[in-house]
PDB file of C-alpha atoms in Angstrom:
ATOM      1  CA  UNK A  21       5.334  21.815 -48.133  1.00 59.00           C
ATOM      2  CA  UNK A  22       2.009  21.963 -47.219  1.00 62.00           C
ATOM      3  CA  UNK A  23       0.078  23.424 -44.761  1.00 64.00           C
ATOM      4  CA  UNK A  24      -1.917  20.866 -42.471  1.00 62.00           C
ATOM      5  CA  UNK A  25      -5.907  22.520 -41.599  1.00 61.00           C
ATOM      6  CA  UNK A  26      -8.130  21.453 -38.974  1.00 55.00           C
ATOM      7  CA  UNK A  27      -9.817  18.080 -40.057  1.00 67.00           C
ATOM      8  CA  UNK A  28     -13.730  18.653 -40.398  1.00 70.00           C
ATOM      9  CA  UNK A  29     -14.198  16.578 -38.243  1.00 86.00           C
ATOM     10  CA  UNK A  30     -12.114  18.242 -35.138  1.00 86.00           C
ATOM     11  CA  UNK A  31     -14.470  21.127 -36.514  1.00 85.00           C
ATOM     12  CA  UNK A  32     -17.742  19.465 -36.477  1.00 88.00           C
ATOM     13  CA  UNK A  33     -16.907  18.811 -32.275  1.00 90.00           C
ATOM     14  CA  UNK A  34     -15.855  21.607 -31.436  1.00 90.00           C
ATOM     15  CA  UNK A  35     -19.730  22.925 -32.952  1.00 90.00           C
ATOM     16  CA  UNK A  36     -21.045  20.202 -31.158  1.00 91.00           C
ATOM     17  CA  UNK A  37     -19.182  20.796 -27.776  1.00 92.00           C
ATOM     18  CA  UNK A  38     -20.102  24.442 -28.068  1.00 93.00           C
ATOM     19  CA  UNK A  39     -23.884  23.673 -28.464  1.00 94.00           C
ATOM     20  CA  UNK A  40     -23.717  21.380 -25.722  1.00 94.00           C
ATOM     21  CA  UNK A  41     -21.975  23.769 -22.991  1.00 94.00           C
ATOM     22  CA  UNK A  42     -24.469  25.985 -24.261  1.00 94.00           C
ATOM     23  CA  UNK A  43     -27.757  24.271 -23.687  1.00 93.00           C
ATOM     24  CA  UNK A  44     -26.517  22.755 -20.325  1.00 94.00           C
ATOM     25  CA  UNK A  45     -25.947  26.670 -19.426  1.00 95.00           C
ATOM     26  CA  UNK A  46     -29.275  27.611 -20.682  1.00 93.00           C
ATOM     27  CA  UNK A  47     -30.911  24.621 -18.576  1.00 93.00           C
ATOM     28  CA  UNK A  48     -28.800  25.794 -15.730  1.00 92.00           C
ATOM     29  CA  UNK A  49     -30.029  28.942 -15.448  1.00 91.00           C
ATOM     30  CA  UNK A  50     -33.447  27.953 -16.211  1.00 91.00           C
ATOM     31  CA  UNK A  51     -33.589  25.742 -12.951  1.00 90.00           C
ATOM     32  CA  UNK A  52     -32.032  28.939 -11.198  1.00 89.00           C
ATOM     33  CA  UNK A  53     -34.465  31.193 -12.143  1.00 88.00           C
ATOM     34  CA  UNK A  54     -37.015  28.367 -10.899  1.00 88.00           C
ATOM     35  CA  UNK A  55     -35.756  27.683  -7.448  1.00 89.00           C
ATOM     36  CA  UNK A  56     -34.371  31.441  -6.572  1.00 89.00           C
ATOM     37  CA  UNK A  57     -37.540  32.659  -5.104  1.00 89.00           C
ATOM     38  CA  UNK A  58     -37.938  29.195  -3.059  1.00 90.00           C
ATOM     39  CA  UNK A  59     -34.556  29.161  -2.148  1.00 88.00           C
ATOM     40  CA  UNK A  60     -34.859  32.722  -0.450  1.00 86.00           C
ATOM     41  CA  UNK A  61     -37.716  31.803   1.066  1.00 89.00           C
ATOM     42  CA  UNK A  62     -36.619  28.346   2.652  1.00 87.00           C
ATOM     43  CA  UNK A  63     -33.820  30.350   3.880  1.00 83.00           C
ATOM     44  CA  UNK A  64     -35.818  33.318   5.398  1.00 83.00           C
ATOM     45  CA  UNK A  65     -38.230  30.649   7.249  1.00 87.00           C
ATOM     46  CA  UNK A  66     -35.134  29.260   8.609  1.00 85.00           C
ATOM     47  CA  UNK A  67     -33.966  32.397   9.754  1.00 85.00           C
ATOM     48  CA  UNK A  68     -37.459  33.197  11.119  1.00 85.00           C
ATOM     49  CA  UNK A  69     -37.003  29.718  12.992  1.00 85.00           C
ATOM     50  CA  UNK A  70     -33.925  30.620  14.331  1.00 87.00           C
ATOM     51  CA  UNK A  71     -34.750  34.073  15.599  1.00 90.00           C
ATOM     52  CA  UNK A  72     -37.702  32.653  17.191  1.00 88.00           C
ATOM     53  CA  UNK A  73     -36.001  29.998  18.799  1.00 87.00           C
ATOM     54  CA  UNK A  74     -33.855  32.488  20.712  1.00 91.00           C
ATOM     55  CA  UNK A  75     -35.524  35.501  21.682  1.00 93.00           C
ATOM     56  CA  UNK A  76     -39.231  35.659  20.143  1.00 89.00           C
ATOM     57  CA  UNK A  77     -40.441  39.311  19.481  1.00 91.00           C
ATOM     58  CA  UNK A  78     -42.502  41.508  16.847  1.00 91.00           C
ATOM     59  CA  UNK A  79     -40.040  43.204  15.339  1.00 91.00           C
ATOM     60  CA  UNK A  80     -36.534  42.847  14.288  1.00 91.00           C
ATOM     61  CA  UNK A  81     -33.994  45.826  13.231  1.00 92.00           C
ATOM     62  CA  UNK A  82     -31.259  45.210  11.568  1.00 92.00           C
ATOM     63  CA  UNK A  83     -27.790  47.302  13.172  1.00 91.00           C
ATOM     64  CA  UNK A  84     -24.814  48.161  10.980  1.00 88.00           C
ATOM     65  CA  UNK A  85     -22.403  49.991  13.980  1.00 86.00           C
ATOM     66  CA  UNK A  86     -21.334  47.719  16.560  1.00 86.00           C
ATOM     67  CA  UNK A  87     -18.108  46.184  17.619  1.00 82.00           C
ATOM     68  CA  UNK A  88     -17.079  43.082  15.853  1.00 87.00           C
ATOM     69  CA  UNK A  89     -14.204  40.679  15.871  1.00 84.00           C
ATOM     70  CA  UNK A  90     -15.837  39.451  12.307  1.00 86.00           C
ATOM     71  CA  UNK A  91     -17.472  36.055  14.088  1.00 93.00           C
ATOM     72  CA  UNK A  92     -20.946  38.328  14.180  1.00 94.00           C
ATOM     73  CA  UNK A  93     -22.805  38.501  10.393  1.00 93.00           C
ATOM     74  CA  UNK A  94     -25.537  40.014  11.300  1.00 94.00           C
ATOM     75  CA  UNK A  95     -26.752  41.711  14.482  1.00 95.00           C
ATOM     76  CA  UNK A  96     -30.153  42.825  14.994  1.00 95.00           C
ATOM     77  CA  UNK A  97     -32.615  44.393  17.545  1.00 95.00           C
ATOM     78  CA  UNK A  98     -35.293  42.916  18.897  1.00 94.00           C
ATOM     79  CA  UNK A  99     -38.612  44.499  20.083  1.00 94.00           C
ATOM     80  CA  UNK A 100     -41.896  43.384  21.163  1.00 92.00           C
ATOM     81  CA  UNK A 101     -45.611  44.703  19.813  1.00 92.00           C
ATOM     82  CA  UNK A 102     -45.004  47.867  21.555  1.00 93.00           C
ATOM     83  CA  UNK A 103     -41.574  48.465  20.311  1.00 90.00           C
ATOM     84  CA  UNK A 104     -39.814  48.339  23.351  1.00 92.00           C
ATOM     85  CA  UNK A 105     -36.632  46.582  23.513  1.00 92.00           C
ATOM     86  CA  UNK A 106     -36.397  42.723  23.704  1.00 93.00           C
ATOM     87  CA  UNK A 107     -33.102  42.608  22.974  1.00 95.00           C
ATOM     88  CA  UNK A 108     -30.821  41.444  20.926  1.00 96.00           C
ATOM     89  CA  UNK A 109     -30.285  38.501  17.975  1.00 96.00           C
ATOM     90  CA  UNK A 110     -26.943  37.651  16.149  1.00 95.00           C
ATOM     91  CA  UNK A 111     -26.004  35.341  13.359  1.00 95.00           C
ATOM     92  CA  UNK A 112     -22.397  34.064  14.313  1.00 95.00           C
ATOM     93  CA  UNK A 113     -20.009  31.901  12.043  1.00 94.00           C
ATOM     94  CA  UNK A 114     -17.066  30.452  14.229  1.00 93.00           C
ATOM     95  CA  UNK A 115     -14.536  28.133  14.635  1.00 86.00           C
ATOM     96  CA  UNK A 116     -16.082  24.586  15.761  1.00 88.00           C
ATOM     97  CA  UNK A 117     -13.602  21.341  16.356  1.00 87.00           C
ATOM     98  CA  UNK A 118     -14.122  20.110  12.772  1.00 87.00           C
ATOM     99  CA  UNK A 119     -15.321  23.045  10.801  1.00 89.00           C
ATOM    100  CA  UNK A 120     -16.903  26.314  10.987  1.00 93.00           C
ATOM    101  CA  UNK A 121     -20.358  26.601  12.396  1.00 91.00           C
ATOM    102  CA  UNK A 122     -22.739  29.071  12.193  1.00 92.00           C
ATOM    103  CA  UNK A 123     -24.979  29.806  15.097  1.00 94.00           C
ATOM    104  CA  UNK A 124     -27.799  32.303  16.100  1.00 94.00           C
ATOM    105  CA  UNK A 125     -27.638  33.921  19.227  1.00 96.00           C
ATOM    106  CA  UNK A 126     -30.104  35.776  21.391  1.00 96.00           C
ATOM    107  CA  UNK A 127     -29.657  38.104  23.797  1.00 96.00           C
ATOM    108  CA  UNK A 128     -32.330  39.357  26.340  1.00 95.00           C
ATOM    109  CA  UNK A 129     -32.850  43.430  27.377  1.00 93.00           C
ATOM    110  CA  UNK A 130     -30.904  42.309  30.589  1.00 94.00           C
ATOM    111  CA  UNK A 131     -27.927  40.833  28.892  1.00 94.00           C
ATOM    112  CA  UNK A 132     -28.922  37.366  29.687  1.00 95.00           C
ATOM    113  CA  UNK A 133     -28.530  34.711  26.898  1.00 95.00           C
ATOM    114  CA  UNK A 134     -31.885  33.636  25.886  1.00 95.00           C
ATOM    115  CA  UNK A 135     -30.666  30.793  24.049  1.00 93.00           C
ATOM    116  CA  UNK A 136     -28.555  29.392  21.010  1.00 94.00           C
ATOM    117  CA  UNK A 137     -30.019  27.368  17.536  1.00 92.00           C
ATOM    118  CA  UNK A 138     -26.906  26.170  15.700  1.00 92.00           C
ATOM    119  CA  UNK A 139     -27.599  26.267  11.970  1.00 89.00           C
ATOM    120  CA  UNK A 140     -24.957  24.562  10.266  1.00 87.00           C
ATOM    121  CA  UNK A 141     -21.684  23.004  11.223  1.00 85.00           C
ATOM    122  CA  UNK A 142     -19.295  20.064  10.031  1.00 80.00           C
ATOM    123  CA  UNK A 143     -19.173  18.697  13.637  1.00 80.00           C
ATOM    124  CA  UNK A 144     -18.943  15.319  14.106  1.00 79.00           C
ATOM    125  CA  UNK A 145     -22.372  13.321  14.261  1.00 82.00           C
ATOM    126  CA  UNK A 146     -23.293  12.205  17.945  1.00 76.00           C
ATOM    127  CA  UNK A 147     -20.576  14.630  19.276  1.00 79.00           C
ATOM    128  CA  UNK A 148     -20.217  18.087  18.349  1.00 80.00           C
ATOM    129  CA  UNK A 149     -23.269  17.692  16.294  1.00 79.00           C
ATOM    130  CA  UNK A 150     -25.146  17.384  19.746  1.00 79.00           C
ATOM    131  CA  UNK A 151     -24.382  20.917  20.047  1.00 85.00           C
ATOM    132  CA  UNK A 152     -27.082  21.826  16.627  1.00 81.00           C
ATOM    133  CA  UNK A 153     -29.913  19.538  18.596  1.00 81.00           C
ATOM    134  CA  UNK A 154     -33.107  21.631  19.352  1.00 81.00           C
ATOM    135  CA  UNK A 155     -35.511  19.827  21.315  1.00 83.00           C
ATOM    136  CA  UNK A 156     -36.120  20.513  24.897  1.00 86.00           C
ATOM    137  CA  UNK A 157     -32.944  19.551  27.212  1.00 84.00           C
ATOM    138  CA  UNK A 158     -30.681  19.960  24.623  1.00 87.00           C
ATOM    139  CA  UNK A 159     -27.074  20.774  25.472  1.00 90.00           C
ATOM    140  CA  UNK A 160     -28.058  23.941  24.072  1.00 90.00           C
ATOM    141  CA  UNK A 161     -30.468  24.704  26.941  1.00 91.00           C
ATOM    142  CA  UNK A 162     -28.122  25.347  29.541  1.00 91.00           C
ATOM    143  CA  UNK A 163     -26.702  28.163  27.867  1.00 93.00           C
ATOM    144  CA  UNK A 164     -29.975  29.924  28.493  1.00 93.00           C
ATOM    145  CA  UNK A 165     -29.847  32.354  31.704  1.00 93.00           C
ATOM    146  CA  UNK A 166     -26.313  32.499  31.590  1.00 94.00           C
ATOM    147  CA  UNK A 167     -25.055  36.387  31.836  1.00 93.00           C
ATOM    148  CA  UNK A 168     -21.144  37.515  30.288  1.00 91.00           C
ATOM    149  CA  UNK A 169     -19.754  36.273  33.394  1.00 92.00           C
ATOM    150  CA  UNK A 170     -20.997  33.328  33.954  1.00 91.00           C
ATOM    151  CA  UNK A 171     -21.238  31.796  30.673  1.00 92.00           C
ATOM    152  CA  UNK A 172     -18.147  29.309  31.162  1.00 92.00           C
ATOM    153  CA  UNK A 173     -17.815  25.715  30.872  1.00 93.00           C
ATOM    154  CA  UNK A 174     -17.197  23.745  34.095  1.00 91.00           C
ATOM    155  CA  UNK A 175     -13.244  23.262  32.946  1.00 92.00           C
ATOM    156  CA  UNK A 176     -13.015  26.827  32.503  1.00 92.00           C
ATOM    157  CA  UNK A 177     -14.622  27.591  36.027  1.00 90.00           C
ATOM    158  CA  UNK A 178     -18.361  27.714  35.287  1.00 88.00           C
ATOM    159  CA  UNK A 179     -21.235  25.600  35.222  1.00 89.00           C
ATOM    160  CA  UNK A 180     -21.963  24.528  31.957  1.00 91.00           C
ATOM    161  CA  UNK A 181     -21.399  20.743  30.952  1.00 89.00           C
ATOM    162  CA  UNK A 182     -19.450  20.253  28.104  1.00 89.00           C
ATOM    163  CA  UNK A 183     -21.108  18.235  25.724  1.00 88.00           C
ATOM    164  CA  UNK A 184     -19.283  14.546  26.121  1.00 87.00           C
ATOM    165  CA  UNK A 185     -16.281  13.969  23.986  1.00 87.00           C
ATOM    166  CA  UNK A 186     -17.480  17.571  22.058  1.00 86.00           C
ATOM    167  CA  UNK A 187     -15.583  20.105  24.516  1.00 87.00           C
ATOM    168  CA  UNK A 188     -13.852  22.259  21.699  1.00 91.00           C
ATOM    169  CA  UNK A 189     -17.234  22.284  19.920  1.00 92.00           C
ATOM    170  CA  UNK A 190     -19.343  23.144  23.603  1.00 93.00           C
ATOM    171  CA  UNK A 191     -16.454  26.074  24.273  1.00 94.00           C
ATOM    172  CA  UNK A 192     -16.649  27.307  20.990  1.00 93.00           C
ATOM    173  CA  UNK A 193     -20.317  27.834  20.758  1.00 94.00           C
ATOM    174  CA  UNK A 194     -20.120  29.181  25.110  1.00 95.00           C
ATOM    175  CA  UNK A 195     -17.020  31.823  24.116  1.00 94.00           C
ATOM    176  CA  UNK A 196     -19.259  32.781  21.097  1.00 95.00           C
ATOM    177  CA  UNK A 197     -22.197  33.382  23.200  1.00 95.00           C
ATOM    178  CA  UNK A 198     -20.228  34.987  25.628  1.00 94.00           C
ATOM    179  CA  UNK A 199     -18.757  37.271  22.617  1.00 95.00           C
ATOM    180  CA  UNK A 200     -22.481  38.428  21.796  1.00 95.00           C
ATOM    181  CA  UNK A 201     -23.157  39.465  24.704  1.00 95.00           C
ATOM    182  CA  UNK A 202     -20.162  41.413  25.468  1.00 94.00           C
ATOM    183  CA  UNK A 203     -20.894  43.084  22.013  1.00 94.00           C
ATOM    184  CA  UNK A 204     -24.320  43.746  22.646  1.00 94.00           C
ATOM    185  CA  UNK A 205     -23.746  45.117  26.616  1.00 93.00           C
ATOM    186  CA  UNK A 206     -21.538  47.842  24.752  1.00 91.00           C
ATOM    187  CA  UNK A 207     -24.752  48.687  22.576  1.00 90.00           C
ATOM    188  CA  UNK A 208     -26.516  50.211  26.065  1.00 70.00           C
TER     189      UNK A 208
END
């Protein structure tokens, strides 16, 4: 009996499906070597945006020792031209009603929230989303003054609004605020 080989032309596409995968891979790392400096940029103007958006000041520090639950990525400190202390900025990434959101938080040199700028989340448009809106009156704005204990909602005994129909999403992004500034009041 015989032995059956490969058929040329099983052969010939398996050479051609080879040099295909490998040109798309060379193309795709082409376009990444392109974009990665933009990309990095886009994203460190955003960050810059965010920062700004809460607590504006000269300089900020990164921290590596600090409580954490795991919500807080990145916690830095903030000081002005003279480098005394602003306070305090955090990148967040929570639990929101439909998804995880991730939200910068700032925190003044009196433990005040200075304000919130939600950078992504999967919340639903014209409700939760509400909660990512920047300009001025935003739901956002009332979280600005508010101290550790008096950051609540009005159904939890405070005196922020929830955001209509949103109120997972609006305590979500008040407990994480709340969170930050717990952490930071432990930093002195």
């Amino acid at each position: 009996m015989e032995k059956k080989t490969a058929s040329p032309s099983i052969v010939k596409l398996a050479l051609v499906l080879l040099a295909a995968a490998a040109v798309v891979a060379l193309i795709l790392g082409l376009v990444n070597h392109v974009t990665k400096d933009r990309i990095a940029e886009l994203a460190a103007e955003k960050t810059a945006t965010a920062y700004a958006n809460v607590l504006e000041a000269a300089n900020y520090e990164e921290l590596t020792d600090y409580e954490n639950n795991g919500t807080i990525t990145k916690l830095v400190k903030a000081t002005d031209e003279t480098g005394a202390p602003a306070g305090y900025v955090a990148e967040t990434y929570f639990s929101g009603a439909q998804g995880m959101i991730t939200m910068v938080v700032g925190v003044g040199a009196d433990n005040s929230c200075t304000g919130i700028y939600v950078t992504k989340s999967s919340e639903t448009a014209g409700l939760g989303a509400l909660a990512s809106e920047t300009q001025e009156g935003a739901w956002r704005d009332n979280l600005a003054g508010t101290t550790l204990d008096t950051a609540y909602l009005a159904k939890d005994g405070g005196s922020i609004a929830a955001i209509a129909g949103a109120t997972i999403t609006s305590r979500a992004c008040t407990n994480e605020a709340r969170y930050v500034m717990y952490v930071t009041s432990l930093l002195g």
